[in-house]
Amino acid sequence: MQDGNALAARLDIGPGEDRISVSREKGLNRVLHILEFLHTTQRAVGIGDLAKGVNAPRSTTYTLVRELVDAGLLEMAGDGNRVYFGKKLYLYGMDYVRGNDLLRRGRQEVDNLSRETGETSELCMLQSGRYTIVHSSPGTRPFRISSATGLQIPLPWTASGRLLLAGFERAAIEDMVSEDDLVLPDGRRLRLDDFIADIATAKATGHCITSGLVDAYTKCLAAPVFSAPGKVEATMCLVVPIDTSEAKTGELIALLRGRAASLSIS
Amino acid sequence: MQDGNALAARLDIGPGEDRISVSREKGLNRVLHILEFLHTTQRAVGIGDLAKGVNAPRSTTYTLVRELVDAGLLEMAGDGNRVYFGKKLYLYGMDYVRGNDLLRRGRQEVDNLSRETGETSELCMLQSGRYTIVHSSPGTRPFRISSATGLQIPLPWTASGRLLLAGFERAAIEDMVSEDDLVLPDGRRLRLDDFIADIATAKATGHCITSGLVDAYTKCLAAPVFSAPGKVEATMCLVVPIDTSEAKTGELIALLRGRAASLSIS
DNA sequence: ATAATTTGTCTCTTACAAAAGACACATGTA
DNA sequence: TACATGTGTCTTTTGTAAGAGACAAATTAT
């Protein structure tokens, strides 16, 4: 039985009313953070670390994790006291795939494409304002250029990003692109206006090629998949060595555009 | 549906006092119900219907859905005002697969098996006390026997169920199996003791065959996948016509056991 | 051994989310 | 024209979940 601390809550020090109010967070938000955190770590995490990682109180984290484990969204990882994603999430994910023609066919097409061309191929989409690699297939080069599925990269770094933003107003684009996003991995800084101009060009030509943006050795070729006339729902892209010949590049772009078009609706 | 919160403050027992108090639900629970509901409907649902389906107040449902859509766990389905699973869930699901060797290899092996034998093949697991088809591959028969991924079926109806319960105490088994579960689709009622005996047999022989349980036309062959000596983590199973010859059945069981063993750890 | 962490569970309080319900605006149909 | 039925956004009220903190037990370090 708790003695003393009865009115402990008297922490709002000072007369000044500094409303420190360490904002209490909604359980659902905490859960969303937990999922996102696990997604970035890509490995099972101890509950204590998890609490630190999402900076939630330990007690809260324990309760939430227990509930999520009971629900099957998370699972205790075999070895000890770590948690990671659970079967339920896998099942829901498969439901999503099943209900989503585009994704289903897109995955297939990406696999075909990378088998046929030997290059790394990817299906990309906007995911709540962020560029996301939804599916990727490695290609057969000795030094393969790979990127993990689910990876999130700033829009301006990619060819696909330029196509995905084709339908948006300038204001919306500014919203989605932070200052940091405009700084390329090598430190160069992209001008927002240039980026927006790129988007317009991409929209007009119906494809996009970027060279040496994410890294110095690769070129990125992308073509749009439409869900309705003018609405870019996804892109397919090929990642090729930067010294790929003009001719070869043109050939690949043509192939890519064809495949992307075949996925488009109407 | 597990109704995790079980306790639900059964305080109404008081004297007169009918404490109707339609227990206010935690947001997280509402979300879990929403996900589960979408999983069972397997299609996009209007928000109003959703509210009815999980029997939550409309206003609450609207807010939750909005939050989930913002988070990318749900998406508004293209056509109108319906929601369904979102890309995030797919990504998390893929993370699960990646972090789970067994599932990854199991899917592969199931696909191989159904291609080689021409029969429907499945990978099954316990999912918070319920039997779940985690992956299935259709087979090539004209009248294919198919079952949806993620489908949940009472444990006593299946061969896999008998193997999955091999490691459990009687008490634990009684917990997982409800009275209803013991009633087969055709109305016959299984004795709990017989079922438990079946489990022991399955454990001893290292495989299980059931005939005409879920339907009158099929036989189900299953073999265990171990995650540690004695611990059944999953099963692989084949669904074949009930009139498959003894010889052929034996042959398939041998194949199945081999494949399942190859997935087992240590 | 003894201290210093970390882990998992429990209790108590109050800030805040869930619910109720009112509103405005669409639809459809007698 | 009324009259239900569905949708989406508000505001207000109040039951309760999130959080702080105290513990015991289990690890690890000294």
Coordinates of C-alpha atoms (C1' of nucleotides) in Angstrom, one line a residue:
Chain A
M1 CA 0.0 0.0 0.0
Q2 CA 1.3 3.2 -1.0
D3 CA 2.1 5.6 1.8
G4 CA 3.3 9.1 1.3
N5 CA 3.4 10.1 -2.3
A6 CA -0.3 10.8 -2.3
L7 CA -0.2 14.1 -4.1
A8 CA 3.0 13.4 -6.0
A9 CA 1.5 14.9 -9.0
R10 CA 2.4 18.4 -7.8
L11 CA 5.2 18.6 -10.4
D12 CA 4.2 21.6 -12.3
I13 CA 6.8 23.6 -10.6
G14 CA 6.9 27.3 -10.2
P15 CA 4.1 29.8 -10.2
G16 CA 4.9 30.6 -13.8
E17 CA 2.7 27.8 -15.0
D18 CA 5.2 26.3 -17.4
R19 CA 2.8 23.6 -18.6
I20 CA 5.5 21.2 -19.2
S21 CA 2.8 18.6 -19.6
V22 CA 4.9 15.8 -20.9
S23 CA 2.2 15.1 -23.5
R24 CA 0.5 11.9 -22.8
E25 CA 0.3 9.8 -25.9
K26 CA -2.6 7.9 -27.3
G27 CA -2.1 4.1 -27.1
L28 CA -2.8 3.7 -30.8
N29 CA -0.1 6.1 -31.7
R30 CA 2.3 4.4 -29.5
V31 CA 1.5 1.2 -31.3
L32 CA 2.0 2.8 -34.7
H33 CA 5.4 4.0 -33.5
I34 CA 6.3 0.6 -32.3
L35 CA 5.5 -1.0 -35.6
E36 CA 7.4 1.7 -37.5
F37 CA 10.4 1.2 -35.2
L38 CA 10.4 -2.5 -35.7
H39 CA 10.2 -1.9 -39.4
T40 CA 13.3 0.3 -39.4
T41 CA 15.3 -2.0 -37.1
Q42 CA 14.4 -5.0 -39.2
R43 CA 15.1 -7.3 -36.3
A44 CA 13.6 -8.5 -33.0
V45 CA 14.0 -6.0 -30.2
G46 CA 14.0 -6.3 -26.4
I47 CA 11.0 -4.6 -24.7
G48 CA 13.2 -2.3 -22.8
D49 CA 15.0 -1.1 -25.9
L50 CA 11.7 -0.8 -27.7
A51 CA 10.5 1.5 -24.9
K52 CA 13.6 3.6 -25.4
G53 CA 13.4 3.4 -29.2
V54 CA 9.9 4.9 -29.3
N55 CA 10.4 6.8 -26.1
A56 CA 7.5 5.6 -24.3
P57 CA 7.3 4.8 -20.6
R58 CA 8.4 1.2 -19.8
S59 CA 5.1 0.3 -18.1
T60 CA 3.1 1.4 -21.1
T61 CA 5.3 -0.4 -23.5
Y62 CA 5.0 -3.6 -21.6
T63 CA 1.2 -3.4 -21.6
L64 CA 1.0 -2.6 -25.3
V65 CA 3.4 -5.3 -26.3
R66 CA 1.5 -7.8 -24.3
E67 CA -1.7 -6.8 -26.0
L68 CA -0.2 -6.9 -29.4
V69 CA 1.4 -10.3 -28.8
D70 CA -2.0 -11.6 -27.7
A71 CA -3.5 -10.2 -30.8
G72 CA -0.8 -11.9 -32.9
L73 CA 0.4 -8.7 -34.5
L74 CA 3.7 -9.2 -32.7
E75 CA 5.5 -12.3 -31.6
M76 CA 8.0 -13.0 -29.0
A77 CA 11.2 -13.9 -30.9
G78 CA 12.2 -17.5 -30.3
D79 CA 15.4 -16.9 -28.4
G80 CA 14.5 -14.7 -25.4
N81 CA 12.6 -11.6 -24.5
R82 CA 12.5 -9.9 -27.8
V83 CA 9.6 -9.0 -30.0
Y84 CA 9.1 -8.7 -33.7
F85 CA 6.3 -8.7 -36.2
G86 CA 3.8 -11.5 -35.9
K87 CA 1.9 -13.8 -38.2
K88 CA -1.2 -11.7 -38.2
L89 CA 0.6 -8.9 -39.9
Y90 CA 1.7 -11.3 -42.6
L91 CA -1.8 -12.5 -43.1
Y92 CA -3.2 -9.0 -43.3
G93 CA -0.4 -8.2 -45.8
M94 CA -1.4 -11.1 -48.0
D95 CA -5.0 -9.9 -47.8
Y96 CA -3.7 -6.5 -49.1
V97 CA -1.9 -8.2 -52.0
R98 CA -4.9 -10.3 -52.8
G99 CA -7.2 -7.2 -52.9
N100 CA -4.8 -5.3 -54.9
D101 CA -4.5 -6.3 -58.6
L102 CA -1.9 -3.7 -59.3
L103 CA 0.4 -4.9 -56.6
R104 CA -0.1 -8.6 -57.5
R105 CA 0.6 -8.0 -61.2
G106 CA 3.2 -5.5 -60.5
R107 CA 5.3 -7.9 -58.5
Q108 CA 5.0 -10.5 -61.2
E109 CA 6.0 -8.0 -63.9
V110 CA 9.0 -6.8 -61.9
D111 CA 10.2 -10.3 -61.4
N112 CA 9.9 -10.9 -65.1
L113 CA 11.7 -7.8 -66.0
S114 CA 14.7 -8.4 -63.9
R115 CA 14.9 -11.9 -65.1
E116 CA 14.8 -10.9 -68.7
T117 CA 17.1 -7.9 -68.5
G118 CA 19.3 -9.1 -65.7
E119 CA 19.1 -5.7 -64.1
T120 CA 17.6 -4.8 -60.7
S121 CA 14.0 -3.9 -61.1
E122 CA 11.6 -2.3 -58.7
L123 CA 8.0 -1.4 -58.1
C124 CA 7.6 1.9 -56.3
M125 CA 4.7 3.8 -54.9
L126 CA 3.8 6.8 -52.8
Q127 CA 3.2 5.7 -49.2
S128 CA 1.6 8.5 -47.2
G129 CA 3.7 11.1 -48.9
R130 CA 6.9 9.1 -49.0
Y131 CA 8.6 7.2 -51.8
T132 CA 8.6 3.5 -51.1
I133 CA 10.1 0.5 -52.8
V134 CA 7.2 -1.9 -52.7
H135 CA 8.8 -4.9 -54.4
S136 CA 12.2 -5.4 -55.8
S137 CA 14.0 -8.1 -57.7
P138 CA 17.8 -8.3 -57.6
G139 CA 19.0 -8.9 -61.1
T140 CA 21.9 -11.1 -62.0
R141 CA 25.0 -8.8 -62.1
P142 CA 27.9 -9.9 -60.0
F143 CA 27.8 -6.6 -58.1
R144 CA 24.2 -6.3 -57.6
I145 CA 22.6 -3.1 -56.7
S146 CA 20.1 -3.9 -54.1
S147 CA 17.7 -2.0 -52.0
A148 CA 15.5 -3.5 -49.4
T149 CA 11.7 -3.7 -49.8
G150 CA 9.9 -1.1 -47.8
L151 CA 12.9 1.2 -47.8
Q152 CA 11.9 4.8 -47.7
I153 CA 14.1 7.3 -49.7
P154 CA 13.6 11.0 -50.2
L155 CA 11.5 11.6 -53.4
P156 CA 14.1 13.9 -55.0
W157 CA 16.7 11.3 -55.0
T158 CA 14.9 9.1 -57.5
A159 CA 13.6 8.9 -61.0
S160 CA 10.4 7.3 -59.8
G161 CA 9.9 10.2 -57.3
R162 CA 9.7 12.6 -60.2
L163 CA 7.0 10.5 -61.9
L164 CA 5.0 9.8 -58.8
L165 CA 4.6 13.5 -58.1
A166 CA 3.5 14.3 -61.7
G167 CA -0.1 14.8 -60.8
F168 CA 0.4 17.1 -57.8
E169 CA 0.2 20.9 -57.3
R170 CA 3.3 22.7 -56.4
A171 CA 2.0 23.3 -52.8
A172 CA 1.4 19.6 -52.3
I173 CA 4.9 18.8 -53.5
E174 CA 6.4 21.3 -51.2
D175 CA 4.6 19.7 -48.4
M176 CA 6.0 16.3 -49.2
V177 CA 9.5 17.3 -49.7
S178 CA 11.5 18.6 -46.7
E179 CA 14.7 20.7 -47.0
D180 CA 16.8 17.7 -46.1
D181 CA 15.3 15.7 -48.8
L182 CA 16.8 18.0 -51.3
V183 CA 20.3 17.2 -50.1
L184 CA 21.7 14.3 -52.1
P185 CA 23.8 11.6 -50.5
D186 CA 26.9 13.1 -51.9
G187 CA 26.2 16.5 -50.3
R188 CA 25.0 18.3 -53.4
R189 CA 21.9 20.3 -52.9
L190 CA 19.0 20.2 -55.4
R191 CA 17.1 23.4 -56.1
L192 CA 13.4 22.9 -55.4
D193 CA 12.5 24.7 -58.7
D194 CA 14.8 22.4 -60.6
F195 CA 13.1 19.4 -59.0
I196 CA 9.7 20.7 -59.9
A197 CA 10.8 21.3 -63.4
D198 CA 12.1 17.7 -63.6
I199 CA 8.7 16.6 -62.5
A200 CA 7.0 18.5 -65.3
T201 CA 9.5 17.1 -67.9
A202 CA 8.9 13.5 -66.6
K203 CA 5.2 14.0 -66.9
A204 CA 5.5 15.3 -70.5
T205 CA 7.9 12.6 -71.7
G206 CA 6.2 9.7 -69.9
H207 CA 9.4 8.4 -68.3
C208 CA 12.4 9.6 -66.3
I209 CA 16.1 8.9 -66.2
T210 CA 18.4 10.0 -63.4
S211 CA 22.1 9.5 -63.3
G212 CA 24.3 9.2 -60.3
L213 CA 21.8 10.6 -57.8
V214 CA 21.6 8.0 -55.0
D215 CA 25.1 6.8 -55.8
A216 CA 27.7 7.6 -58.4
Y217 CA 27.6 4.3 -60.2
T218 CA 24.1 3.9 -61.2
K219 CA 21.4 5.2 -63.5
C220 CA 17.8 4.9 -62.7
L221 CA 15.1 4.4 -65.4
A222 CA 11.5 4.7 -64.5
A223 CA 8.1 4.6 -66.2
P224 CA 4.7 5.3 -64.7
V225 CA 1.8 3.0 -64.0
F226 CA -1.5 4.8 -64.2
S227 CA -4.6 3.9 -62.2
A228 CA -6.7 6.4 -64.1
P229 CA -5.8 8.7 -67.0
G230 CA -3.2 11.1 -65.6
K231 CA -3.1 9.5 -62.1
V232 CA 0.3 7.9 -61.5
E233 CA -0.3 5.0 -59.0
A234 CA 3.1 3.5 -59.1
T235 CA 6.3 3.3 -61.1
M236 CA 8.4 0.5 -62.4
C237 CA 12.1 1.2 -62.5
L238 CA 15.4 -0.4 -63.6
V239 CA 18.7 0.3 -61.9
V240 CA 21.5 0.0 -64.3
P241 CA 25.3 0.9 -64.4
I242 CA 25.8 4.6 -65.1
D243 CA 27.9 3.8 -68.2
T244 CA 25.1 1.9 -69.9
S245 CA 25.1 3.0 -73.6
E246 CA 22.6 5.4 -75.0
A247 CA 21.3 2.7 -77.3
K248 CA 20.9 0.1 -74.6
T249 CA 19.3 2.6 -72.3
G250 CA 16.8 3.6 -75.0
E251 CA 16.0 -0.1 -75.5
L252 CA 15.4 -0.7 -71.8
I253 CA 13.3 2.4 -71.5
A254 CA 11.1 1.2 -74.3
L255 CA 10.7 -2.2 -72.7
L256 CA 10.0 -0.6 -69.3
R257 CA 7.4 1.8 -70.7
G258 CA 5.6 -1.1 -72.4
R259 CA 5.5 -3.2 -69.3
A260 CA 4.4 -0.3 -67.1
A261 CA 1.7 0.6 -69.6
S262 CA 0.4 -3.0 -69.5
L263 CA -0.1 -2.7 -65.8
S264 CA -2.0 0.6 -66.1
I265 CA -5.8 0.6 -65.9
S266 CA -7.9 1.8 -68.8
Chain B
M1 CA -12.2 -13.7 -32.4
Q2 CA -10.5 -14.3 -29.1
D3 CA -12.1 -11.3 -27.3
G4 CA -8.8 -10.8 -25.5
N5 CA -10.1 -8.4 -22.8
A6 CA -12.2 -11.3 -21.5
L7 CA -12.5 -9.8 -18.1
A8 CA -14.8 -7.0 -19.3
A9 CA -15.5 -5.9 -15.9
R10 CA -18.2 -8.3 -15.0
L11 CA -19.3 -6.1 -12.1
D12 CA -22.9 -6.1 -12.9
I13 CA -23.3 -9.0 -10.4
G14 CA -24.2 -6.5 -7.7
P15 CA -27.6 -6.3 -6.1
G16 CA -30.2 -4.6 -8.2
E17 CA -27.9 -2.4 -10.0
D18 CA -27.9 -3.4 -13.6
R19 CA -24.8 -1.4 -14.5
I20 CA -25.6 -1.5 -18.1
S21 CA -22.6 0.6 -18.8
V22 CA -21.8 -0.7 -22.3
S23 CA -18.2 -0.9 -21.4
R24 CA -16.3 1.7 -23.2
E25 CA -13.7 0.1 -25.4
K26 CA -10.1 0.9 -25.7
G27 CA -9.1 2.4 -29.0
L28 CA -6.5 -0.3 -29.7
N29 CA -9.0 -3.0 -29.2
R30 CA -11.3 -1.3 -31.6
V31 CA -8.5 -1.3 -34.1
L32 CA -7.8 -4.9 -33.6
H33 CA -11.4 -5.7 -34.2
I34 CA -11.4 -3.6 -37.3
L35 CA -8.5 -5.4 -38.8
E36 CA -9.9 -8.8 -37.9
F37 CA -13.2 -7.8 -39.4
L38 CA -11.6 -6.7 -42.7
H39 CA -9.7 -10.0 -42.7
T40 CA -12.9 -12.0 -42.5
T41 CA -14.8 -10.0 -45.1
Q42 CA -11.8 -10.1 -47.5
R43 CA -13.1 -6.9 -49.2
A44 CA -13.2 -3.2 -48.9
V45 CA -16.0 -2.1 -46.5
G46 CA -17.9 1.2 -46.1
I47 CA -17.1 3.0 -42.8
G48 CA -20.7 2.8 -41.7
D49 CA -20.8 -1.0 -42.3
L50 CA -17.5 -1.3 -40.5
A51 CA -18.9 0.5 -37.5
K52 CA -21.8 -2.0 -37.4
G53 CA -19.5 -4.9 -38.1
V54 CA -17.3 -4.3 -35.1
N55 CA -20.1 -2.7 -33.3
A56 CA -18.5 0.5 -32.4
P57 CA -20.1 4.0 -32.4
R58 CA -19.9 5.6 -35.8
S59 CA -18.1 8.7 -34.6
T60 CA -15.3 6.5 -33.1
T61 CA -15.0 4.4 -36.1
Y62 CA -14.6 7.5 -38.3
T63 CA -11.8 8.8 -36.2
L64 CA -10.0 5.5 -36.0
V65 CA -10.3 4.9 -39.7
R66 CA -8.9 8.3 -40.4
E67 CA -5.9 7.7 -38.1
L68 CA -5.3 4.3 -39.6
V69 CA -5.5 5.6 -43.1
D70 CA -3.1 8.4 -42.3
A71 CA -0.8 5.8 -40.9
G72 CA -1.1 3.7 -44.0
L73 CA -2.4 0.6 -42.3
L74 CA -5.6 1.1 -44.1
E75 CA -6.4 2.6 -47.5
M76 CA -9.5 4.1 -48.9
A77 CA -10.5 1.7 -51.7
G78 CA -10.3 3.3 -55.1
D79 CA -14.0 3.4 -55.9
G80 CA -15.7 5.3 -53.2
N81 CA -15.9 5.5 -49.4
R82 CA -14.7 2.1 -48.5
V83 CA -11.6 1.0 -46.6
Y84 CA -9.4 -2.0 -46.8
F85 CA -5.9 -3.0 -45.7
G86 CA -3.1 -0.6 -46.7
K87 CA 0.4 -0.9 -48.0
K88 CA 2.0 -0.6 -44.6
L89 CA 0.5 -3.9 -43.6
Y90 CA 1.9 -5.5 -46.6
L91 CA 5.3 -4.1 -45.8
Y92 CA 5.2 -5.2 -42.2
G93 CA 4.0 -8.6 -43.5
M94 CA 7.0 -8.8 -45.7
D95 CA 9.3 -7.9 -42.8
Y96 CA 7.8 -10.8 -41.0
V97 CA 8.5 -13.2 -43.8
R98 CA 12.0 -11.9 -44.1
G99 CA 12.6 -12.4 -40.4
N100 CA 11.2 -15.8 -40.4
D101 CA 13.3 -18.4 -42.2
L102 CA 10.7 -21.1 -41.6
L103 CA 8.0 -19.2 -43.3
R104 CA 10.1 -18.2 -46.2
R105 CA 11.4 -21.7 -46.9
G106 CA 8.1 -23.2 -46.1
R107 CA 6.3 -21.3 -48.7
Q108 CA 8.8 -22.3 -51.3
E109 CA 8.6 -25.9 -50.3
V110 CA 4.8 -25.9 -50.4
D111 CA 4.9 -24.5 -53.9
N112 CA 7.4 -27.1 -55.0
L113 CA 5.3 -29.9 -53.5
S114 CA 2.1 -28.9 -55.1
R115 CA 3.8 -28.5 -58.5
E116 CA 5.5 -31.9 -58.2
T117 CA 2.5 -33.8 -57.0
G118 CA -0.3 -31.8 -58.6
E119 CA -2.1 -31.9 -55.3
T120 CA -3.2 -28.9 -53.1
S121 CA -0.5 -28.3 -50.6
E122 CA -0.5 -26.1 -47.5
L123 CA 1.7 -24.8 -44.7
C124 CA -0.1 -24.6 -41.4
M125 CA 0.6 -23.1 -38.1
L126 CA -0.9 -22.4 -34.7
Q127 CA -1.9 -18.7 -34.5
S128 CA -2.7 -17.7 -31.0
G129 CA -4.4 -21.1 -30.3
R130 CA -6.1 -21.4 -33.6
Y131 CA -5.3 -23.5 -36.7
T132 CA -4.3 -21.3 -39.6
I133 CA -3.4 -21.9 -43.2
V134 CA -0.4 -19.8 -43.6
H135 CA 0.3 -20.5 -47.3
S136 CA -1.4 -22.7 -49.8
S137 CA -0.7 -23.7 -53.3
P138 CA -3.7 -24.9 -55.4
G139 CA -2.5 -28.0 -57.3
T140 CA -3.5 -28.9 -60.8
R141 CA -6.6 -31.0 -60.5
P142 CA -9.6 -30.0 -62.6
F143 CA -11.7 -29.7 -59.4
R144 CA -9.3 -28.2 -57.2
I145 CA -9.7 -28.2 -53.5
S146 CA -8.8 -24.8 -52.4
S147 CA -8.7 -23.1 -49.1
A148 CA -7.9 -19.4 -48.6
T149 CA -4.8 -18.4 -46.9
G150 CA -5.4 -17.1 -43.4
L151 CA -8.5 -19.2 -43.1
Q152 CA -9.1 -20.4 -39.6
I153 CA -10.6 -23.8 -39.0
P154 CA -11.2 -25.7 -35.8
L155 CA -8.2 -27.8 -34.9
P156 CA -10.1 -31.1 -34.6
W157 CA -11.2 -30.9 -38.2
T158 CA -7.7 -31.3 -39.5
A159 CA -4.8 -33.7 -39.7
S160 CA -2.4 -30.8 -39.1
G161 CA -4.3 -29.8 -36.0
R162 CA -3.5 -33.2 -34.4
L163 CA 0.2 -32.7 -35.1
L164 CA 0.3 -29.1 -34.0
L165 CA -1.1 -30.0 -30.6
A166 CA 1.4 -32.8 -30.1
G167 CA 3.5 -31.0 -27.6
F168 CA 0.7 -29.7 -25.4
E169 CA -0.7 -30.8 -22.0
R170 CA -4.3 -32.0 -21.9
A171 CA -5.3 -28.9 -20.1
A172 CA -3.9 -26.6 -22.7
I173 CA -5.6 -28.6 -25.4
E174 CA -8.9 -28.3 -23.7
D175 CA -8.4 -24.6 -23.5
M176 CA -7.8 -24.3 -27.3
V177 CA -10.7 -26.5 -28.3
S178 CA -14.2 -25.3 -27.7
E179 CA -17.2 -27.6 -27.7
D180 CA -18.3 -26.3 -31.1
D181 CA -14.9 -27.2 -32.6
L182 CA -15.6 -30.8 -31.9
V183 CA -18.7 -30.8 -34.1
L184 CA -17.6 -31.7 -37.6
P185 CA -19.1 -29.9 -40.7
D186 CA -21.4 -32.9 -41.4
G187 CA -22.8 -32.7 -37.8
R188 CA -20.9 -35.7 -36.4
R189 CA -19.5 -35.0 -32.9
L190 CA -16.0 -35.9 -32.0
R191 CA -15.2 -37.2 -28.5
L192 CA -12.6 -35.0 -26.9
D193 CA -10.8 -38.2 -25.6
D194 CA -10.7 -39.6 -29.1
F195 CA -9.2 -36.4 -30.3
I196 CA -6.5 -36.4 -27.7
A197 CA -5.8 -40.0 -28.4
D198 CA -5.4 -39.0 -32.1
I199 CA -2.9 -36.4 -31.1
A200 CA -0.8 -39.0 -29.2
T201 CA -0.9 -41.3 -32.2
A202 CA 0.1 -38.5 -34.5
K203 CA 3.0 -37.6 -32.2
A204 CA 4.2 -41.2 -32.1
T205 CA 4.0 -42.0 -35.8
G206 CA 5.3 -38.6 -37.0
H207 CA 2.5 -37.9 -39.4
C208 CA -1.3 -37.9 -39.6
I209 CA -3.9 -38.8 -42.0
T210 CA -7.6 -37.9 -41.8
S211 CA -10.3 -38.9 -44.1
G212 CA -13.5 -37.1 -44.9
L213 CA -13.4 -34.8 -41.9
V214 CA -13.9 -31.3 -43.4
D215 CA -15.7 -32.7 -46.4
A216 CA -16.6 -36.1 -47.6
Y217 CA -14.4 -36.2 -50.7
T218 CA -10.9 -35.5 -49.4
K219 CA -8.2 -37.0 -47.3
C220 CA -5.7 -34.9 -45.6
L221 CA -2.1 -35.9 -45.1
A222 CA 0.1 -34.0 -42.8
A223 CA 3.7 -34.0 -41.5
P224 CA 5.3 -31.9 -38.7
V225 CA 7.9 -29.3 -39.0
F226 CA 10.0 -29.0 -35.9
S227 CA 11.5 -25.8 -34.5
A228 CA 13.3 -27.7 -31.8
P229 CA 13.3 -31.4 -30.9
G230 CA 9.7 -32.2 -30.0
K231 CA 8.4 -28.7 -30.7
V232 CA 6.0 -28.7 -33.7
E233 CA 6.2 -25.3 -35.2
A234 CA 4.2 -25.9 -38.3
T235 CA 2.9 -28.7 -40.5
M236 CA 2.9 -29.3 -44.2
C237 CA -0.1 -31.0 -45.6
L238 CA -1.5 -32.4 -48.8
V239 CA -5.2 -32.5 -49.6
V240 CA -6.0 -35.5 -51.9
P241 CA -9.1 -37.2 -53.1
I242 CA -10.4 -39.6 -50.5
D243 CA -10.2 -42.6 -52.9
T244 CA -6.4 -42.2 -53.3
S245 CA -4.9 -45.7 -53.2
E246 CA -3.1 -47.0 -50.1
A247 CA 0.1 -47.2 -52.1
K248 CA -0.1 -43.7 -53.5
T249 CA -0.9 -42.4 -50.1
G250 CA 2.1 -44.0 -48.6
E251 CA 4.2 -42.6 -51.3
L252 CA 2.9 -39.1 -50.8
I253 CA 3.3 -39.3 -47.0
A254 CA 6.9 -40.4 -47.4
L255 CA 7.6 -37.4 -49.7
L256 CA 5.8 -35.0 -47.4
R257 CA 7.7 -36.3 -44.3
G258 CA 10.9 -35.8 -46.1
R259 CA 10.1 -32.2 -47.1
A260 CA 8.8 -31.3 -43.7
A261 CA 11.9 -32.8 -42.1
S262 CA 14.1 -30.7 -44.4
L263 CA 12.4 -27.6 -43.0
S264 CA 12.9 -28.6 -39.4
I265 CA 15.6 -27.0 -37.4
S266 CA 18.4 -29.2 -35.9
Chain C
dA1 C1' 29.9 -11.0 -1.7
dT2 C1' 27.9 -6.2 -3.1
dA3 C1' 26.6 -3.1 -6.0
dA4 C1' 24.4 -1.6 -10.4
dT5 C1' 21.3 -2.8 -14.3
dT6 C1' 17.6 -4.8 -16.4
dT7 C1' 13.2 -7.2 -16.4
dG8 C1' 8.5 -8.0 -15.6
dT9 C1' 4.4 -6.9 -12.6
dC10 C1' 1.5 -4.0 -9.8
dT11 C1' -1.0 0.2 -7.9
dC12 C1' -3.0 4.8 -8.1
dT13 C1' -4.3 9.3 -10.3
dT14 C1' -5.9 12.4 -13.7
dA15 C1' -5.5 14.0 -18.4
dC16 C1' -7.7 12.7 -22.3
dA17 C1' -9.9 9.6 -25.7
dA18 C1' -14.4 7.2 -26.6
dA19 C1' -19.1 7.9 -26.7
dA20 C1' -23.4 10.3 -27.4
dG21 C1' -25.7 13.2 -30.0
dA22 C1' -26.7 17.3 -32.8
dC23 C1' -26.0 19.0 -37.3
dA24 C1' -25.7 19.5 -42.4
dC25 C1' -25.9 17.3 -46.7
dA26 C1' -26.4 14.0 -49.6
dT27 C1' -28.8 9.9 -51.6
dG28 C1' -32.9 6.9 -52.7
dT29 C1' -38.2 5.8 -52.8
dA30 C1' -43.0 6.0 -51.6
Chain D
dT1 C1' -43.4 16.7 -51.6
dA2 C1' -42.2 14.4 -47.6
dC3 C1' -39.5 10.5 -45.3
dA4 C1' -36.5 7.5 -44.6
dT5 C1' -31.3 6.0 -44.8
dG6 C1' -26.4 6.9 -45.2
dT7 C1' -22.4 9.9 -44.8
dG8 C1' -19.2 13.1 -42.8
dT9 C1' -18.0 16.7 -39.2
dC10 C1' -18.8 19.0 -35.0
dT11 C1' -19.2 19.7 -29.7
dT12 C1' -19.7 18.1 -25.0
dT13 C1' -19.4 14.8 -21.3
dT14 C1' -17.2 11.3 -18.4
dG15 C1' -15.2 6.6 -17.8
dT16 C1' -10.7 4.9 -18.1
dA17 C1' -6.2 4.1 -20.1
dA18 C1' -1.6 6.2 -20.0
dG19 C1' 1.8 7.2 -17.1
dA20 C1' 4.8 7.7 -12.8
dG21 C1' 6.8 5.1 -9.6
dA22 C1' 7.7 1.3 -6.3
dC23 C1' 8.9 -3.5 -6.1
dA24 C1' 11.0 -8.2 -6.4
dA25 C1' 13.6 -11.2 -9.1
dA26 C1' 16.9 -12.0 -12.4
dT27 C1' 21.3 -10.5 -14.8
dT28 C1' 25.5 -8.5 -15.2
dA29 C1' 29.5 -6.0 -13.5
dT30 C1' 33.0 -4.8 -9.6

